[in-house]
mmCIF file of C-alpha atoms in Angstrom:
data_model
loop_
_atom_site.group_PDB
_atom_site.id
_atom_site.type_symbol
_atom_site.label_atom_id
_atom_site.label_comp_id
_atom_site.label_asym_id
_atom_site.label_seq_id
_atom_site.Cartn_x
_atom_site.Cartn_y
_atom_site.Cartn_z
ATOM 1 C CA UNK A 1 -89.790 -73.323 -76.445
ATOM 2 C CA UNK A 2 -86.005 -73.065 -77.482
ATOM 3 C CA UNK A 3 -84.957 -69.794 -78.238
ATOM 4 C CA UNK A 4 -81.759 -68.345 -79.766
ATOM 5 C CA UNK A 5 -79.445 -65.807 -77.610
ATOM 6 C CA UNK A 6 -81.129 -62.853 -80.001
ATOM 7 C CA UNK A 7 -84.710 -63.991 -79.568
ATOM 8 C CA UNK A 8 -84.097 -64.342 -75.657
ATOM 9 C CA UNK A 9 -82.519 -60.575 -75.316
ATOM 10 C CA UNK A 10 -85.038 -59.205 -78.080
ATOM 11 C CA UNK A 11 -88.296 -57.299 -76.475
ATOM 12 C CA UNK A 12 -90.649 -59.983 -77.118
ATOM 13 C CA UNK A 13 -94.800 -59.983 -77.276
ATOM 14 C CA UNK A 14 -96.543 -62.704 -76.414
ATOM 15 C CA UNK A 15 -99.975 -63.508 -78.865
ATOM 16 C CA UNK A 16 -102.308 -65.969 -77.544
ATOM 17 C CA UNK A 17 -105.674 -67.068 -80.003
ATOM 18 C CA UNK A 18 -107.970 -69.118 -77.908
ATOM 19 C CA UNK A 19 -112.094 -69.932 -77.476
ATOM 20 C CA UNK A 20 -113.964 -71.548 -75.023
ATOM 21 C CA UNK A 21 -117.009 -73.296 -73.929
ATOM 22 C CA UNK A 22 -120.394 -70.725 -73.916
ATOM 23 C CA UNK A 23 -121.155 -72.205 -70.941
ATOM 24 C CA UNK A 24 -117.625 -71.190 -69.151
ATOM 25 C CA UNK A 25 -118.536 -68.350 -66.903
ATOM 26 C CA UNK A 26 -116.111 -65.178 -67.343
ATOM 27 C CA UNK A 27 -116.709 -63.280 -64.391
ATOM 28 C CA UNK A 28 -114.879 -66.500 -62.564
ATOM 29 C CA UNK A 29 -112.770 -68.598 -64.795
ATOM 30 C CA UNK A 30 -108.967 -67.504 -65.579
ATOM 31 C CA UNK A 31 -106.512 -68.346 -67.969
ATOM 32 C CA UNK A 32 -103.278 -67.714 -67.258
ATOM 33 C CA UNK A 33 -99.925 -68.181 -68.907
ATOM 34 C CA UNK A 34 -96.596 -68.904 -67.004
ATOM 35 C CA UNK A 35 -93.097 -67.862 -68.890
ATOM 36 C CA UNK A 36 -90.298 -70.040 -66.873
ATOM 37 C CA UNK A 37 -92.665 -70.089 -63.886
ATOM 38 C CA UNK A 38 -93.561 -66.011 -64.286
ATOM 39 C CA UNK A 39 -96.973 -65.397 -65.054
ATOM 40 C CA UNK A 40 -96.969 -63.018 -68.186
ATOM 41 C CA UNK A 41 -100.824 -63.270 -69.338
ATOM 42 C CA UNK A 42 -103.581 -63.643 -66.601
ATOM 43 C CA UNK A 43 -106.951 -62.870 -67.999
ATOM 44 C CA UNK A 44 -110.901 -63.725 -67.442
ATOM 45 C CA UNK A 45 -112.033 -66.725 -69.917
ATOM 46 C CA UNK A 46 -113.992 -64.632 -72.577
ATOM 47 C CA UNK A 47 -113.858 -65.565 -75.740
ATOM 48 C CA UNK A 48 -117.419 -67.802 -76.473
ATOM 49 C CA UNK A 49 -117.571 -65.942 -79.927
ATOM 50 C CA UNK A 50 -114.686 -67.384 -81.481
ATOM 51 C CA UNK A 51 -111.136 -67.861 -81.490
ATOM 52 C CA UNK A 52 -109.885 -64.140 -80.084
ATOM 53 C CA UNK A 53 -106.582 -62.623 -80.378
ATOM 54 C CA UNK A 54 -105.160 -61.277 -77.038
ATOM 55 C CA UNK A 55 -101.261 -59.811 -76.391
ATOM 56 C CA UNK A 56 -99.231 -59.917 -73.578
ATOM 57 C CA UNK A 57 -95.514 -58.070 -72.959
ATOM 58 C CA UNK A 58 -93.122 -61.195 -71.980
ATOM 59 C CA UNK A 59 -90.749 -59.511 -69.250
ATOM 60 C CA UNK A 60 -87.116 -58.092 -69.718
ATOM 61 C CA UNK A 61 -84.430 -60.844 -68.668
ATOM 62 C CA UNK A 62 -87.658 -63.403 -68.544
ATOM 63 C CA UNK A 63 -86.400 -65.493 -71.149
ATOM 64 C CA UNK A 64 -82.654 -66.772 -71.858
ATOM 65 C CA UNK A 65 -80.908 -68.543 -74.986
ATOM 66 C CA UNK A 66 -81.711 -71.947 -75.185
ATOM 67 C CA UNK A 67 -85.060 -74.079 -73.413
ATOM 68 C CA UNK A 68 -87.758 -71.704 -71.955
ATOM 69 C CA UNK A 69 -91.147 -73.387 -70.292
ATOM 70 C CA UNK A 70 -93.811 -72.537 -71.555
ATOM 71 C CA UNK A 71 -97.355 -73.125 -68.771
ATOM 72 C CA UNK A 72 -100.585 -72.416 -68.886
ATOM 73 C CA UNK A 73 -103.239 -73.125 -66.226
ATOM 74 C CA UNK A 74 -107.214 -72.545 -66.928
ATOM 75 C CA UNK A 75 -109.906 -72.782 -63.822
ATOM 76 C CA UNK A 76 -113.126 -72.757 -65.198
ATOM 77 C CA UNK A 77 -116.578 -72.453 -63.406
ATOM 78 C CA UNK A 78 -119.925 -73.082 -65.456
ATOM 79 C CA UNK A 79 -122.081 -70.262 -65.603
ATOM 80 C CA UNK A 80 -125.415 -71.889 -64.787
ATOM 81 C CA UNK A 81 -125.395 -75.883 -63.858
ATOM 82 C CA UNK A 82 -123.337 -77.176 -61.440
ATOM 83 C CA UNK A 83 -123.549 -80.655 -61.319
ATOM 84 C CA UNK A 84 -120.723 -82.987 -62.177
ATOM 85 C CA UNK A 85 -122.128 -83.797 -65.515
ATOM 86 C CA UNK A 86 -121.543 -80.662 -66.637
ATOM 87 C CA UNK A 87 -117.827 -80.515 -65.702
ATOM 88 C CA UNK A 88 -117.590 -82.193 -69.122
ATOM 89 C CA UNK A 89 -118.904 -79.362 -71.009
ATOM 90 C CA UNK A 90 -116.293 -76.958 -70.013
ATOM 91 C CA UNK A 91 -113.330 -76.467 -72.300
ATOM 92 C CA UNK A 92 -110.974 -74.099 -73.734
ATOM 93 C CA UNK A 93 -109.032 -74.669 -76.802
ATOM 94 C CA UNK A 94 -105.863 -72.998 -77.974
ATOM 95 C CA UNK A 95 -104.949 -71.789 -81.130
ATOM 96 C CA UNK A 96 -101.540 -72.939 -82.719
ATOM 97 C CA UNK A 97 -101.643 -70.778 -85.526
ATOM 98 C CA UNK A 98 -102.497 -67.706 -83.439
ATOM 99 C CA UNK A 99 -100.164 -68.372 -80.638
ATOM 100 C CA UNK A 100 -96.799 -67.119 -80.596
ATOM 101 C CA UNK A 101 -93.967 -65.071 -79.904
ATOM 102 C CA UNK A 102 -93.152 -61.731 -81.609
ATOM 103 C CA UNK A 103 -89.593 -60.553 -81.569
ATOM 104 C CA UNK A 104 -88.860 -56.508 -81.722
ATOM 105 C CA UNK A 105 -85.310 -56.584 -83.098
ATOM 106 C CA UNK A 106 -84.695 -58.009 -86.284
ATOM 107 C CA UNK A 107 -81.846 -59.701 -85.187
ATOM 108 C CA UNK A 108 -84.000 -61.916 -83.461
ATOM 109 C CA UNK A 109 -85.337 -63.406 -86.976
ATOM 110 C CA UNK A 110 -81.879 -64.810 -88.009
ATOM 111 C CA UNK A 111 -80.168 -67.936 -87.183
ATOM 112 C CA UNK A 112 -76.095 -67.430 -86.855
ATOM 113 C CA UNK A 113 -75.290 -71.574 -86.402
ATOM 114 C CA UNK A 114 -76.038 -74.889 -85.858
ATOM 115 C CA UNK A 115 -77.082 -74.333 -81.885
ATOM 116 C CA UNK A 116 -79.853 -72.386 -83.278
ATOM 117 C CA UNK A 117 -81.448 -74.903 -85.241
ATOM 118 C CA UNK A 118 -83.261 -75.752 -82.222
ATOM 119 C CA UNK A 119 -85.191 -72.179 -81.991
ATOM 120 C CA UNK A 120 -87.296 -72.797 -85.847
ATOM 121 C CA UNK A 121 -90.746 -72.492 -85.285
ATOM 122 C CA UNK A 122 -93.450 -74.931 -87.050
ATOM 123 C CA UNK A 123 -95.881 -73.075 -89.562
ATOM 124 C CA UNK A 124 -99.608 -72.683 -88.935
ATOM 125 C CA UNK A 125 -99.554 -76.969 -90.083
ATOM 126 C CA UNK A 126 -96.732 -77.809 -87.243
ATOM 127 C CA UNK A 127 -94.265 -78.391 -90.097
ATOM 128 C CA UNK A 128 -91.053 -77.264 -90.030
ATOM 129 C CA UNK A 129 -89.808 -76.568 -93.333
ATOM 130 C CA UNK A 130 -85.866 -77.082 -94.275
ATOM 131 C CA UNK A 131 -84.926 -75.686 -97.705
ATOM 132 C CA UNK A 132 -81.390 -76.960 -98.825
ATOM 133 C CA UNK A 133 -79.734 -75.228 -101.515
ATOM 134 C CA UNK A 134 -76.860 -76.673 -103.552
ATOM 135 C CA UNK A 135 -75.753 -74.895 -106.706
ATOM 136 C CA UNK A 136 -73.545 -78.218 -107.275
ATOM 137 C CA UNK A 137 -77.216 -80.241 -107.915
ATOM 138 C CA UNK A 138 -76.878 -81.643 -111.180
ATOM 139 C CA UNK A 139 -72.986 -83.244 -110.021
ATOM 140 C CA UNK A 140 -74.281 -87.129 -108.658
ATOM 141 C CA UNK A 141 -71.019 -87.494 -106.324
ATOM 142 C CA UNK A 142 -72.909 -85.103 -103.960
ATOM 143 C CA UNK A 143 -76.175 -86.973 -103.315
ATOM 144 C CA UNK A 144 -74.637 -88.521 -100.077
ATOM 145 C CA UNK A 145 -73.231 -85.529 -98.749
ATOM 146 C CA UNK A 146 -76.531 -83.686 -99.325
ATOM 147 C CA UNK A 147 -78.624 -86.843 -97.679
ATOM 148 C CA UNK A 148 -76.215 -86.905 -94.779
ATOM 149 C CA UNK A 149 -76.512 -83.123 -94.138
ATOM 150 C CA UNK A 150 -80.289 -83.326 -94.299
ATOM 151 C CA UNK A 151 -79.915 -86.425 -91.460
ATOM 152 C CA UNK A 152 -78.062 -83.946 -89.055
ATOM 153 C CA UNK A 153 -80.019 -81.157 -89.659
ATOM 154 C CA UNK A 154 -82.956 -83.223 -88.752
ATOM 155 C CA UNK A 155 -80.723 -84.836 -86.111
ATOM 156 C CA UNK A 156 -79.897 -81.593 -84.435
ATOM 157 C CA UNK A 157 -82.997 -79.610 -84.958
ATOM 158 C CA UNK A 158 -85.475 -82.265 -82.878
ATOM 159 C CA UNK A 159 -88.337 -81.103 -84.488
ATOM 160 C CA UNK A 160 -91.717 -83.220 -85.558
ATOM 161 C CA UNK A 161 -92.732 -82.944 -88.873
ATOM 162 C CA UNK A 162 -89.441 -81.434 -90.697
ATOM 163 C CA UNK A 163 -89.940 -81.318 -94.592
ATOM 164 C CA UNK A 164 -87.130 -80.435 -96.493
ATOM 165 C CA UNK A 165 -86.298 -79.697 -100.254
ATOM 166 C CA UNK A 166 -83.369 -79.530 -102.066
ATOM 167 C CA UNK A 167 -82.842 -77.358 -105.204
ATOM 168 C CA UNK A 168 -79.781 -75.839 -107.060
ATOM 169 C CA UNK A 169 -81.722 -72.244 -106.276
ATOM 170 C CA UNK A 170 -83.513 -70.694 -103.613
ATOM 171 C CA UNK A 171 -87.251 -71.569 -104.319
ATOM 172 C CA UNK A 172 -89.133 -67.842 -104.886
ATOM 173 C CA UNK A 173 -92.203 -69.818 -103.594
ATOM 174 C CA UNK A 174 -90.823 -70.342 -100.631
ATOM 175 C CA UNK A 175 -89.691 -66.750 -99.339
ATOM 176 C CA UNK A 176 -92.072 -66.869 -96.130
ATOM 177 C CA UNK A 177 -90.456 -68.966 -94.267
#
């Protein structure tokens, strides 16, 4: 997870959404999750109902500008068979969409330069959406400019999935990003 120098000095929540297996016993299977090699959430496997939302604080001076690891570990024991068979039917699954870090101080939701290109987040789809406005659109001797810029954001950014679009105005559609 890259962060920017606000996110990593902002108090920062960590939301997990996960589910698992019915037949994953709680009383004795953990999931944890390790911030840069701290664990931050370490909690019994109990969520056979559904996906379930859970919150952990992330540490003071955990996290720093720039690439933080991200870990989690899950021991699971079944709560009736034990055979090796069964092995197969544990599982827990994690939810992208519900997984996350919250950021107290606003500052932490703004981008100041290129180096923090790095730090956007994917939507609930894993796409990272670009918007690129130029109030010069309808002028055709900036087509190459605008491609090239889109190139090095993409360039810079290292991100999967990037969609952009590029409009002579902000797109009002497009103010939850």
């Amino acid at each position: 997870v890259h962060l920017t120098a606000a996110q990593a000095t902002s108090p920062v929540k960590l939301h997990l959404g996960y589910r698992n297996a019915v037949v994953v016993a709680p009383e004795s299977s953990r999931l944890q999750v390790l911030v840069n090699n701290v664990i931050v959430f370490d909690e019994a496997v109990r969520s056979a109902d559904g996906v379930s939302p859970f919150e952990a604080d992330v540490p003071s001076g955990l996290l720093r500008a720039g690439r933080n690891e991200l870990t989690m570990r899950i021991r699971h024991r079944h709560r009736t068979d034990c055979t090796i068979e069964s092995t197969y039917e544990l599982w827990t699954e994690i939810d992208a969409a519900r997984t996350y870090f919250s950021f107290a101080d606003a500052a932490a939701n703004t981008f100041d330069g290129l180096g923090d290109l790095r730090a956007l987040a994917p939507d609930a789809n894993g796409r990272t959406r670009i918007e690129i406005v130029v109030p010069a659109m309808e002028r055709n001797d900036v087509s190459n400019e605008i491609l090239a810029l889109a190139q090095a954001v993409a360039l810079h950014a290292s991100q999967a999935n990037m969609e952009f679009s590029i409009g002579s105005t902000p797109d009002p559609d497009r103010r939850d990003l």
